[in-house]
Every structure is written in C-alpha cells, then in structure tokens.
Short mmCIF file of N, CA, C and O and ligand atoms in Angstrom, two decimals:
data_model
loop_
_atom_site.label_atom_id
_atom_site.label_comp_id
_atom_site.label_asym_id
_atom_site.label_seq_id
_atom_site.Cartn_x
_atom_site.Cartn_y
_atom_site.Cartn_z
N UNK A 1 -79.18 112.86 26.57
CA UNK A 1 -77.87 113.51 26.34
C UNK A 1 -78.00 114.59 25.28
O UNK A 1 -78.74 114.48 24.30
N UNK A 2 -77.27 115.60 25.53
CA UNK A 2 -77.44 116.60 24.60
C UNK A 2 -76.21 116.87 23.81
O UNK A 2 -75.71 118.00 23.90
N UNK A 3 -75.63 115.91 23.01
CA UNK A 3 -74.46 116.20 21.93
C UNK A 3 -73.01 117.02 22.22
O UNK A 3 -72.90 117.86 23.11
N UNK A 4 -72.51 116.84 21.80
CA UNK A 4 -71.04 117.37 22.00
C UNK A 4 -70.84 119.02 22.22
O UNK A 4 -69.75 119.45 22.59
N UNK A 5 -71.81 119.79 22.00
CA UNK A 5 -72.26 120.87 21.91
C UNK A 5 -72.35 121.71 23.13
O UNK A 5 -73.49 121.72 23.60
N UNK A 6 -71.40 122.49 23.83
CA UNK A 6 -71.79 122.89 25.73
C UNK A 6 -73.05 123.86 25.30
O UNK A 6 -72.88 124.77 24.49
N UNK A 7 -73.74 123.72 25.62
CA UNK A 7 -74.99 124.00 26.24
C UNK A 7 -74.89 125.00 27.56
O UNK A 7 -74.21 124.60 28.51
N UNK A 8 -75.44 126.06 27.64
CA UNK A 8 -74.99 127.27 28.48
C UNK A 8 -76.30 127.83 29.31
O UNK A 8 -76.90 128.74 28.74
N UNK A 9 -76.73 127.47 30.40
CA UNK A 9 -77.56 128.06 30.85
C UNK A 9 -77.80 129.30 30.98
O UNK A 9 -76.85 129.82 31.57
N UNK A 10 -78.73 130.16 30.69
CA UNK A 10 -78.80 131.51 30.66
C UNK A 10 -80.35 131.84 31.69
O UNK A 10 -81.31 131.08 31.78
N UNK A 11 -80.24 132.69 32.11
CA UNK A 11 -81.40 133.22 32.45
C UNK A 11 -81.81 134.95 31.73
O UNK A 11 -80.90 135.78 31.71
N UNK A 12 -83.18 135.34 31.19
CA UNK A 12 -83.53 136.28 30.46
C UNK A 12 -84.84 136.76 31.69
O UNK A 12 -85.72 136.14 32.29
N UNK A 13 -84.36 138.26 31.65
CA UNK A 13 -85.87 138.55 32.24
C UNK A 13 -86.31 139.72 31.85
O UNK A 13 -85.83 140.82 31.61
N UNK A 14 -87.43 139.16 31.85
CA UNK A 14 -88.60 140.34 31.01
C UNK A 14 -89.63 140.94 32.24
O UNK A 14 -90.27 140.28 33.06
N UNK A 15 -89.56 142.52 32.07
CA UNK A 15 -90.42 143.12 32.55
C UNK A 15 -91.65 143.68 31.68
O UNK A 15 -91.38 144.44 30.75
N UNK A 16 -92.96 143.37 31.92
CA UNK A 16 -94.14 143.65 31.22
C UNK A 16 -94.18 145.67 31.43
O UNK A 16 -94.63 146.59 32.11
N UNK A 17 -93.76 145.50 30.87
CA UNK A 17 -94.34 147.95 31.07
C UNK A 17 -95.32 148.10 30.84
O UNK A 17 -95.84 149.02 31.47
N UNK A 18 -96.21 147.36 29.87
CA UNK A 18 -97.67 147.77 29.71
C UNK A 18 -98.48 147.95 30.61
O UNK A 18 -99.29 148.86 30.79
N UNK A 19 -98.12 146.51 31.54
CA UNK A 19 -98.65 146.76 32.51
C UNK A 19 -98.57 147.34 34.02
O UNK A 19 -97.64 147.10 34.78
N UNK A 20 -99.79 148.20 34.35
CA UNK A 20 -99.33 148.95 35.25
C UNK A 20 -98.99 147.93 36.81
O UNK A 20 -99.63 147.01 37.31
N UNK A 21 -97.42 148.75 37.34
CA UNK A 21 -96.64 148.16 38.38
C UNK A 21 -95.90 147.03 37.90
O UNK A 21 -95.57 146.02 38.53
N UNK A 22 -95.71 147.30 36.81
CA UNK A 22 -94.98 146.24 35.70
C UNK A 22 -94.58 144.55 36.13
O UNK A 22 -93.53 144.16 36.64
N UNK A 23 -95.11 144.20 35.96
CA UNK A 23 -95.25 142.50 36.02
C UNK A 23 -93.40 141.91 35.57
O UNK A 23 -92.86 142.17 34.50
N UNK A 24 -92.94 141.33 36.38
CA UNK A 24 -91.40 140.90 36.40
C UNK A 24 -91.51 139.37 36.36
O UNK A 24 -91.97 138.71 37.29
N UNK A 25 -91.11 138.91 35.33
CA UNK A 25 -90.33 137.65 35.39
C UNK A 25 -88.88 137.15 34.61
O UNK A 25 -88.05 137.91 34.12
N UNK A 26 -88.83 136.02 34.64
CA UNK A 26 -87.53 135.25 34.27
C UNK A 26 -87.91 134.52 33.12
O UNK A 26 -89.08 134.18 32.97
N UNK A 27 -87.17 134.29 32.42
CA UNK A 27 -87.42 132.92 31.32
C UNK A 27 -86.03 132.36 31.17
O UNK A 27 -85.22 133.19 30.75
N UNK A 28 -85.46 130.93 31.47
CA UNK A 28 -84.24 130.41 31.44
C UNK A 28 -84.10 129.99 29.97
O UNK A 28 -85.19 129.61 29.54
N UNK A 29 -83.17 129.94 29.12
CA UNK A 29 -82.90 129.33 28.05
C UNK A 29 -81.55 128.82 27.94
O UNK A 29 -80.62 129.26 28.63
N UNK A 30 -81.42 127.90 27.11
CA UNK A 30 -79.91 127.25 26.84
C UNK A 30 -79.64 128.06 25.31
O UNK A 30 -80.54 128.40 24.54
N UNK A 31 -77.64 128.34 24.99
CA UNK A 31 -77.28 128.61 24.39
C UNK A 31 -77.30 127.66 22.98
O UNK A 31 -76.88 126.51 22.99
N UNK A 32 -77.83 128.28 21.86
CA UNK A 32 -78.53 127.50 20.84
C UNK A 32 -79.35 126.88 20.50
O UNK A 32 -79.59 126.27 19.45
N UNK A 33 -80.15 127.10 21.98
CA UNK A 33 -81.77 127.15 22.06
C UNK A 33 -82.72 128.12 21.67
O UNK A 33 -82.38 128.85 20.74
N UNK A 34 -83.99 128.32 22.24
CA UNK A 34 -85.02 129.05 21.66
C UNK A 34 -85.94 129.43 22.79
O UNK A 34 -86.03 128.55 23.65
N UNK A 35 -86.64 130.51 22.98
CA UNK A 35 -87.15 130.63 24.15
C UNK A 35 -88.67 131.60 23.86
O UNK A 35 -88.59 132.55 23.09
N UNK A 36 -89.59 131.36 24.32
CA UNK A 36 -90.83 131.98 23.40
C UNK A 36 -91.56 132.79 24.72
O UNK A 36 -91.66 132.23 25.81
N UNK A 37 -92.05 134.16 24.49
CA UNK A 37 -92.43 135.26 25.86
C UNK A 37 -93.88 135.33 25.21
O UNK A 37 -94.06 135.71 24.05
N UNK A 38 -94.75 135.00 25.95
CA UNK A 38 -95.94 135.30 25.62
C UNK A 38 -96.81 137.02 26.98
O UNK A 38 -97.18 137.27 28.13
N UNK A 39 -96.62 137.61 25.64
CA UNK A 39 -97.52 138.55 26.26
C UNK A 39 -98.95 138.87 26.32
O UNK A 39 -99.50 138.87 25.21
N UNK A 40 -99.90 139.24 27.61
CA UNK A 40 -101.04 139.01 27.48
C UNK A 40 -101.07 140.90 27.63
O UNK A 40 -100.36 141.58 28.38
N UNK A 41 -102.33 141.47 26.45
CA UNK A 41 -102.62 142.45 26.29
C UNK A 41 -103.75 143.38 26.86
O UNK A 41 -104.66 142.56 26.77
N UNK A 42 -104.30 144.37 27.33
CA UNK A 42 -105.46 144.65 27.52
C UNK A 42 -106.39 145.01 26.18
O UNK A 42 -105.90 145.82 25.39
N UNK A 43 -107.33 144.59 25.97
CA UNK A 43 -108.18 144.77 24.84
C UNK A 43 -107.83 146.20 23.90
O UNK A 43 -107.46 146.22 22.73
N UNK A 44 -108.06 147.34 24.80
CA UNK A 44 -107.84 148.56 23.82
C UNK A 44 -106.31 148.69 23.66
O UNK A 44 -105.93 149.86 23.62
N UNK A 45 -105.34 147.73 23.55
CA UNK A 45 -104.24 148.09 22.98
C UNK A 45 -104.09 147.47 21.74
O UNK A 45 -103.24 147.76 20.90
N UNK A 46 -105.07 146.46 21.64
CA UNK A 46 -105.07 145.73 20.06
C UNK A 46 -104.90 146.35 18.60
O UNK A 46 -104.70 145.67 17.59
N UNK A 47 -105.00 147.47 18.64
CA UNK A 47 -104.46 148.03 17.61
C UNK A 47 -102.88 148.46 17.62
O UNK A 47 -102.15 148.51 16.63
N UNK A 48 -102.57 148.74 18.82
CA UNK A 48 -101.41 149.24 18.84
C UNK A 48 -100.43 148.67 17.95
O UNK A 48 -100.82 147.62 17.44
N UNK A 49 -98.87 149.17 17.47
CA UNK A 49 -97.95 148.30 17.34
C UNK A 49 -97.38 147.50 18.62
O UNK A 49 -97.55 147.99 19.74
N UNK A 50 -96.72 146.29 18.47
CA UNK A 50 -96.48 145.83 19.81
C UNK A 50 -94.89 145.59 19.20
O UNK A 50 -94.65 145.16 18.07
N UNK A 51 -94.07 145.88 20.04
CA UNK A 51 -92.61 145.70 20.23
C UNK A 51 -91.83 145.20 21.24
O UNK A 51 -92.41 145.28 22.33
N UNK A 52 -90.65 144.67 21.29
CA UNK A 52 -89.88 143.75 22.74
C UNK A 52 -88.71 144.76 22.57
O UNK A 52 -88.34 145.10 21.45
N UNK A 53 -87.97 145.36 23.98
CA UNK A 53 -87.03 146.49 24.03
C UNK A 53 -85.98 145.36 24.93
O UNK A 53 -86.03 144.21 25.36
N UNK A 54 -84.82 146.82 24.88
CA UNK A 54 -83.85 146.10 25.98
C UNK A 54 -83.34 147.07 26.25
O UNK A 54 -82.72 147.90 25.58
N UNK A 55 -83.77 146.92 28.02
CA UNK A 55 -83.28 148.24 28.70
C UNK A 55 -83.75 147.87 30.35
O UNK A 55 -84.71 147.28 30.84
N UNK A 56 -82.66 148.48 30.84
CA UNK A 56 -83.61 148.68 32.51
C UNK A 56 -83.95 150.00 32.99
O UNK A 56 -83.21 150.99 32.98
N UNK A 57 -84.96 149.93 33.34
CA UNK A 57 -85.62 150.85 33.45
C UNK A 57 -84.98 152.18 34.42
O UNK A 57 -84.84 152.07 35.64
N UNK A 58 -84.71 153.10 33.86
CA UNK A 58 -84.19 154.05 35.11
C UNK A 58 -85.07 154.75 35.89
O UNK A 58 -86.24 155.02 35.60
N UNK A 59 -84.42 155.08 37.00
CA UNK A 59 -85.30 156.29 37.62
C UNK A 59 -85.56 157.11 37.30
O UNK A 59 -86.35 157.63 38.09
N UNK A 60 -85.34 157.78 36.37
CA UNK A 60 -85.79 159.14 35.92
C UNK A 60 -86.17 158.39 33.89
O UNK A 60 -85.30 158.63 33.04
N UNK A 61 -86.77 158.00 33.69
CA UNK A 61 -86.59 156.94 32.61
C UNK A 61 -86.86 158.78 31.14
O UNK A 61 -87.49 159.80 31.40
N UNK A 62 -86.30 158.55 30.19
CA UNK A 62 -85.61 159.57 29.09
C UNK A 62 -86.28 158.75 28.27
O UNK A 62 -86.75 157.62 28.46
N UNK A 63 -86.26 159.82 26.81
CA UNK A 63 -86.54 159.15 25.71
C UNK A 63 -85.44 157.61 24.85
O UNK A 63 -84.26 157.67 24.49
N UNK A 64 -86.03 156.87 24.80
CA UNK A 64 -84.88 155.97 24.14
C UNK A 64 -84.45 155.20 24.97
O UNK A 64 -83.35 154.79 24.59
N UNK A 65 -84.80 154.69 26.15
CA UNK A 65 -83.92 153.94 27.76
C UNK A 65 -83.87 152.73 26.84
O UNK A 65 -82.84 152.15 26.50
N UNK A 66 -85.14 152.44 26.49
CA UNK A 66 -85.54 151.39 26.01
C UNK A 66 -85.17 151.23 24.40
O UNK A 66 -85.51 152.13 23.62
N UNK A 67 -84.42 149.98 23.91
CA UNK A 67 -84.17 150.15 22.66
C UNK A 67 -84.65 148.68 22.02
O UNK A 67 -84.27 147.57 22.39
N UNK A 68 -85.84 149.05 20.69
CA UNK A 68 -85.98 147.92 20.40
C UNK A 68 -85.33 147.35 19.72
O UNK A 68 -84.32 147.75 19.14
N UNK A 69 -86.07 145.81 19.68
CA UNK A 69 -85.06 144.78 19.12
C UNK A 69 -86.19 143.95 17.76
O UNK A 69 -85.69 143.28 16.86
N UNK A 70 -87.28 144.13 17.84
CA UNK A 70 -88.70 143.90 17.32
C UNK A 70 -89.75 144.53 17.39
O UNK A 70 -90.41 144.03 18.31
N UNK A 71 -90.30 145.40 16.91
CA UNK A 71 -91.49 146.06 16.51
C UNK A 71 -92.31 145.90 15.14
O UNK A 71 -91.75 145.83 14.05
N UNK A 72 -93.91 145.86 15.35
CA UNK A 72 -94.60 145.55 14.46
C UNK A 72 -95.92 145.89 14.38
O UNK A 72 -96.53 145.86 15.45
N UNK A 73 -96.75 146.32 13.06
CA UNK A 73 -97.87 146.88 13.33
C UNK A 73 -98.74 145.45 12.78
O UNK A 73 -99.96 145.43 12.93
N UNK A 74 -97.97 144.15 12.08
CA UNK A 74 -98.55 143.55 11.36
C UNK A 74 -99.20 142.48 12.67
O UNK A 74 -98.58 142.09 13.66
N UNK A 75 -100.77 142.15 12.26
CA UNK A 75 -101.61 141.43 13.33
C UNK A 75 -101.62 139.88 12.83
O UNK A 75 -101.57 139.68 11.62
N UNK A 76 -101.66 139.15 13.42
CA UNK A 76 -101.92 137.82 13.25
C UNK A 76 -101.68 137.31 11.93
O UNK A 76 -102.23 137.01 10.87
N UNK A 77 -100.02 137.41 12.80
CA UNK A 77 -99.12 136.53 11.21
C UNK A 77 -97.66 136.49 11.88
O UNK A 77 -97.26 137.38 12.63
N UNK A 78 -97.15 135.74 11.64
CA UNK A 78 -95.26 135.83 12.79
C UNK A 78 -94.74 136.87 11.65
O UNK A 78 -94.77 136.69 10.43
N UNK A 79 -94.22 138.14 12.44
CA UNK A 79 -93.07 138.57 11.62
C UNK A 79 -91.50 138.36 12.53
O UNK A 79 -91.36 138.21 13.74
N UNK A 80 -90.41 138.41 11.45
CA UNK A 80 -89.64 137.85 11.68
C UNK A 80 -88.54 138.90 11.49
O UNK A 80 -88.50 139.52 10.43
N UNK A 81 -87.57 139.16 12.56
CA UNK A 81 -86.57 140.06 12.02
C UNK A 81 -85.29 139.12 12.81
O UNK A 81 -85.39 138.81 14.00
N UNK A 82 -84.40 138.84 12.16
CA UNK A 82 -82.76 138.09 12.75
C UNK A 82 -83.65 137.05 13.09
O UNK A 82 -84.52 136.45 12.47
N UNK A 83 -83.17 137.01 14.32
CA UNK A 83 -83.26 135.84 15.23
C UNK A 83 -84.43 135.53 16.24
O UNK A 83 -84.60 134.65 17.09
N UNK A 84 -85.35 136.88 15.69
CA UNK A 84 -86.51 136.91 16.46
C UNK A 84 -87.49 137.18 15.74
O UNK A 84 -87.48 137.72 14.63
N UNK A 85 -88.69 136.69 16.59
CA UNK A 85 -89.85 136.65 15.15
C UNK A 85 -91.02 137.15 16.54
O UNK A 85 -90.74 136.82 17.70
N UNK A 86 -92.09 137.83 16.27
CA UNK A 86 -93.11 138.38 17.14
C UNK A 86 -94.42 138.08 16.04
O UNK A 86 -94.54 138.38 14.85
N UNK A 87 -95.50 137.22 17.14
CA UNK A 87 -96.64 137.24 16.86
C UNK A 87 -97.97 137.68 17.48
O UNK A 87 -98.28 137.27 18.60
N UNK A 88 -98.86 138.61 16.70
CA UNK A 88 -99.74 139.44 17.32
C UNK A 88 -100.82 138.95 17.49
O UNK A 88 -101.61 139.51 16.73
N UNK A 89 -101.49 137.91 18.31
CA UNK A 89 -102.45 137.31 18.30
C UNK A 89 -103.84 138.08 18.71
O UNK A 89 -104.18 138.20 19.88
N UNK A 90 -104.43 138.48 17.84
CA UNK A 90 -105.49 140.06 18.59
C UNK A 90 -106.82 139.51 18.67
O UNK A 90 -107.78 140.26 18.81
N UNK A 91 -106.99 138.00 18.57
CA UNK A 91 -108.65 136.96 18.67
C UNK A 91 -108.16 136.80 20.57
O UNK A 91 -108.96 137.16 21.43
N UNK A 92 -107.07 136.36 20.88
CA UNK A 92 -106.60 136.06 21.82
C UNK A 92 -105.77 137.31 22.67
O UNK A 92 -105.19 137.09 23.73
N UNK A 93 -105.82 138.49 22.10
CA UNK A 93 -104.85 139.83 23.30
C UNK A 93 -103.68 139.40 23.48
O UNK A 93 -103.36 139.42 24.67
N UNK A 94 -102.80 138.98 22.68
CA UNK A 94 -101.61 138.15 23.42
C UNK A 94 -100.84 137.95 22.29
O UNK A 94 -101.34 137.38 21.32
N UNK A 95 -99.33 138.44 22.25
CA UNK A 95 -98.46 138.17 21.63
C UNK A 95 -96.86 137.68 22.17
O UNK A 95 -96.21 137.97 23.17
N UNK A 96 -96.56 136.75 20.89
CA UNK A 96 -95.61 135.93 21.79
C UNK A 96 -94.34 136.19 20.64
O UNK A 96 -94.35 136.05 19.42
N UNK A 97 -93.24 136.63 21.59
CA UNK A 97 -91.95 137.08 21.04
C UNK A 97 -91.10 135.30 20.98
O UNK A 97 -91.21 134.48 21.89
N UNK A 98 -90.41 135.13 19.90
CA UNK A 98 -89.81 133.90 20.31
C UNK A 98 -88.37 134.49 19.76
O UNK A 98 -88.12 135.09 18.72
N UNK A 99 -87.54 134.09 20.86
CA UNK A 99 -85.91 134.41 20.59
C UNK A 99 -85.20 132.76 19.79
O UNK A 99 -85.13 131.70 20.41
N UNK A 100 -84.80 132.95 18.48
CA UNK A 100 -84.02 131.50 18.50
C UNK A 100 -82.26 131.58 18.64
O UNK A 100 -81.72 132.68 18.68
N UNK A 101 -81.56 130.53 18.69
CA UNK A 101 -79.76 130.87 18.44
C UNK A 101 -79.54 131.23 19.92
O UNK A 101 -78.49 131.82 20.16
N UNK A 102 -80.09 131.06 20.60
CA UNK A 102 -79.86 132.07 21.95
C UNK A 102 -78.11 132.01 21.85
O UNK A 102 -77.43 131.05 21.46
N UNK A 103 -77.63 133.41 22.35
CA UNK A 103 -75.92 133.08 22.72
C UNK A 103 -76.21 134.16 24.25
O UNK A 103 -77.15 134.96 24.35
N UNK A 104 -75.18 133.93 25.29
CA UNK A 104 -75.12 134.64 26.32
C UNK A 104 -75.71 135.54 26.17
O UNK A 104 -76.80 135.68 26.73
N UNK A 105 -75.00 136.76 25.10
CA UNK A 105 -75.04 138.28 24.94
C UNK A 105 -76.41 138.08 25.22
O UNK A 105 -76.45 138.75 26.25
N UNK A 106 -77.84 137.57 25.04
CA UNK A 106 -78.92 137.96 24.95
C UNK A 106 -79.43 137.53 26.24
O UNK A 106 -80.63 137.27 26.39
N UNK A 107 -78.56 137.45 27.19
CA UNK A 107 -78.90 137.67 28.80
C UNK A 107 -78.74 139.30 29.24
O UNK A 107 -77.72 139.97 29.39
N UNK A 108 -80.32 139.73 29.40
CA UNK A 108 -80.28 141.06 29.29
C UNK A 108 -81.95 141.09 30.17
O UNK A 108 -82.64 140.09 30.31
N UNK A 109 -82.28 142.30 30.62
CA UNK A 109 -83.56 142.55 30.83
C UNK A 109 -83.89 143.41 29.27
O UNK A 109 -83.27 144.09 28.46
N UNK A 110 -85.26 142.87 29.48
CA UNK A 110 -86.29 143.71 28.26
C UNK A 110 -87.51 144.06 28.90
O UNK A 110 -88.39 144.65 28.28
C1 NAG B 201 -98.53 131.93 21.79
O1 NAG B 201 -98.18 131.37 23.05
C2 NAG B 201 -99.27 130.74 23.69
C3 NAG B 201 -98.80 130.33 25.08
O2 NAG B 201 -97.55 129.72 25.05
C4 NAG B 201 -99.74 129.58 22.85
O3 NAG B 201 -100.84 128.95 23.48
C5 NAG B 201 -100.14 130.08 21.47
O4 NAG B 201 -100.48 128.98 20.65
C6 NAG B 201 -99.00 130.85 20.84
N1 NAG B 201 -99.43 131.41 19.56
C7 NAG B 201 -98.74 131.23 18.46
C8 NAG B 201 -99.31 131.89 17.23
O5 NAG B 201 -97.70 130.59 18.41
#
C-alpha cells in the first residue's frame, strides 16, 4: 500500500540527440517519486559538457528549441541543481540524470 498520498502515474520521454537517428524512449514515474535516465556516451564526447533539455524537436530545429534544465562540465561527482542532480560517469561513458519530487508538469519530452 502506498499511504494516503494519490500517487499519479506519469509517463516522461526522452529522446537521446547525441545519438545519431536519435534513440526514443519512455520512462514512467509516479508523482513524488524519482526517476533516474541513464545515458550511454560515445568515447570522444567525454570531455564534453553533458546537459538534459526540454523540447521537441522541430522540423526546421532554431537556436534554443531545446531548453536546458541541467548542464555540467563537472566529471564524476553528482551535481545537483532543484530537483535534479546529473552524474558524469567518464570510467563508464555514461551519465545518469535523476529527476526527484516528480509533479505532472514534468511530463514533457527532453
Ligand atoms: C548510473 O546508472 C547506472 C544504470 O542504472 C548504474 O549502474 C550506475 O551505478 C549509476 N551511476 C551512479 C553514479 O549512480
């Protein structure tokens, strides 16, 4: 049982842009839950900064479609901004965005 608390199913979906023909999925979370996106990197982007946006992508895509919500140059260490914290794992190519508090509003593509 999950407490007196309604609990709100949400679905979140994330499109990968890095990668080319961009890789699409879903991640479901409940409202006042937490939901963690692990991204896998290609080697020569390991220096890069890595950031999570929110936007869908247009057809003619402009500067700015995409607006972030987390960006970071710092490597293997969680940084943390609000409600979201991004970690750059660069032994492993792979960083994992974790959303906590989830509320509706953050049913969005990124
Ligand atoms: C990132 O996510 C992966 C897959 O869920 C997990 O194996 C790894 O331990 C996570 N890394 C950190 C630093 O939480």
């Amino acid at each position: 049982m999950i407490g007196s608390k309604r609990r709100l199913k949400m679905i979140l979906t994330f499109t990968l842009l890095m990668i080319p023909g961009a890789l699409s999925f879903s991640v479901t979370g409940y409202t006042g839950g937490a939901v963690t996106i692990t991204c896998q990197y290609h080697r020569e982007y390991t220096t890069n900064s890595k950031y999570f946006c929110i936007g869908q992508k247009p057809y003619i895509p402009m500067p700015g479609w995409c607006s972030d919500v987390i960006r970071t140059n710092i490597k293997d260490k969680w940084v943390k901004s609000g409600r979201l914290s991004l970690y750059d794992d660069t032994t492993a190519s792979v960083f994992n965005v974790t959303i906590t508090d989830l509320n509706v509003r953050d049913s969005d593509t990124y």
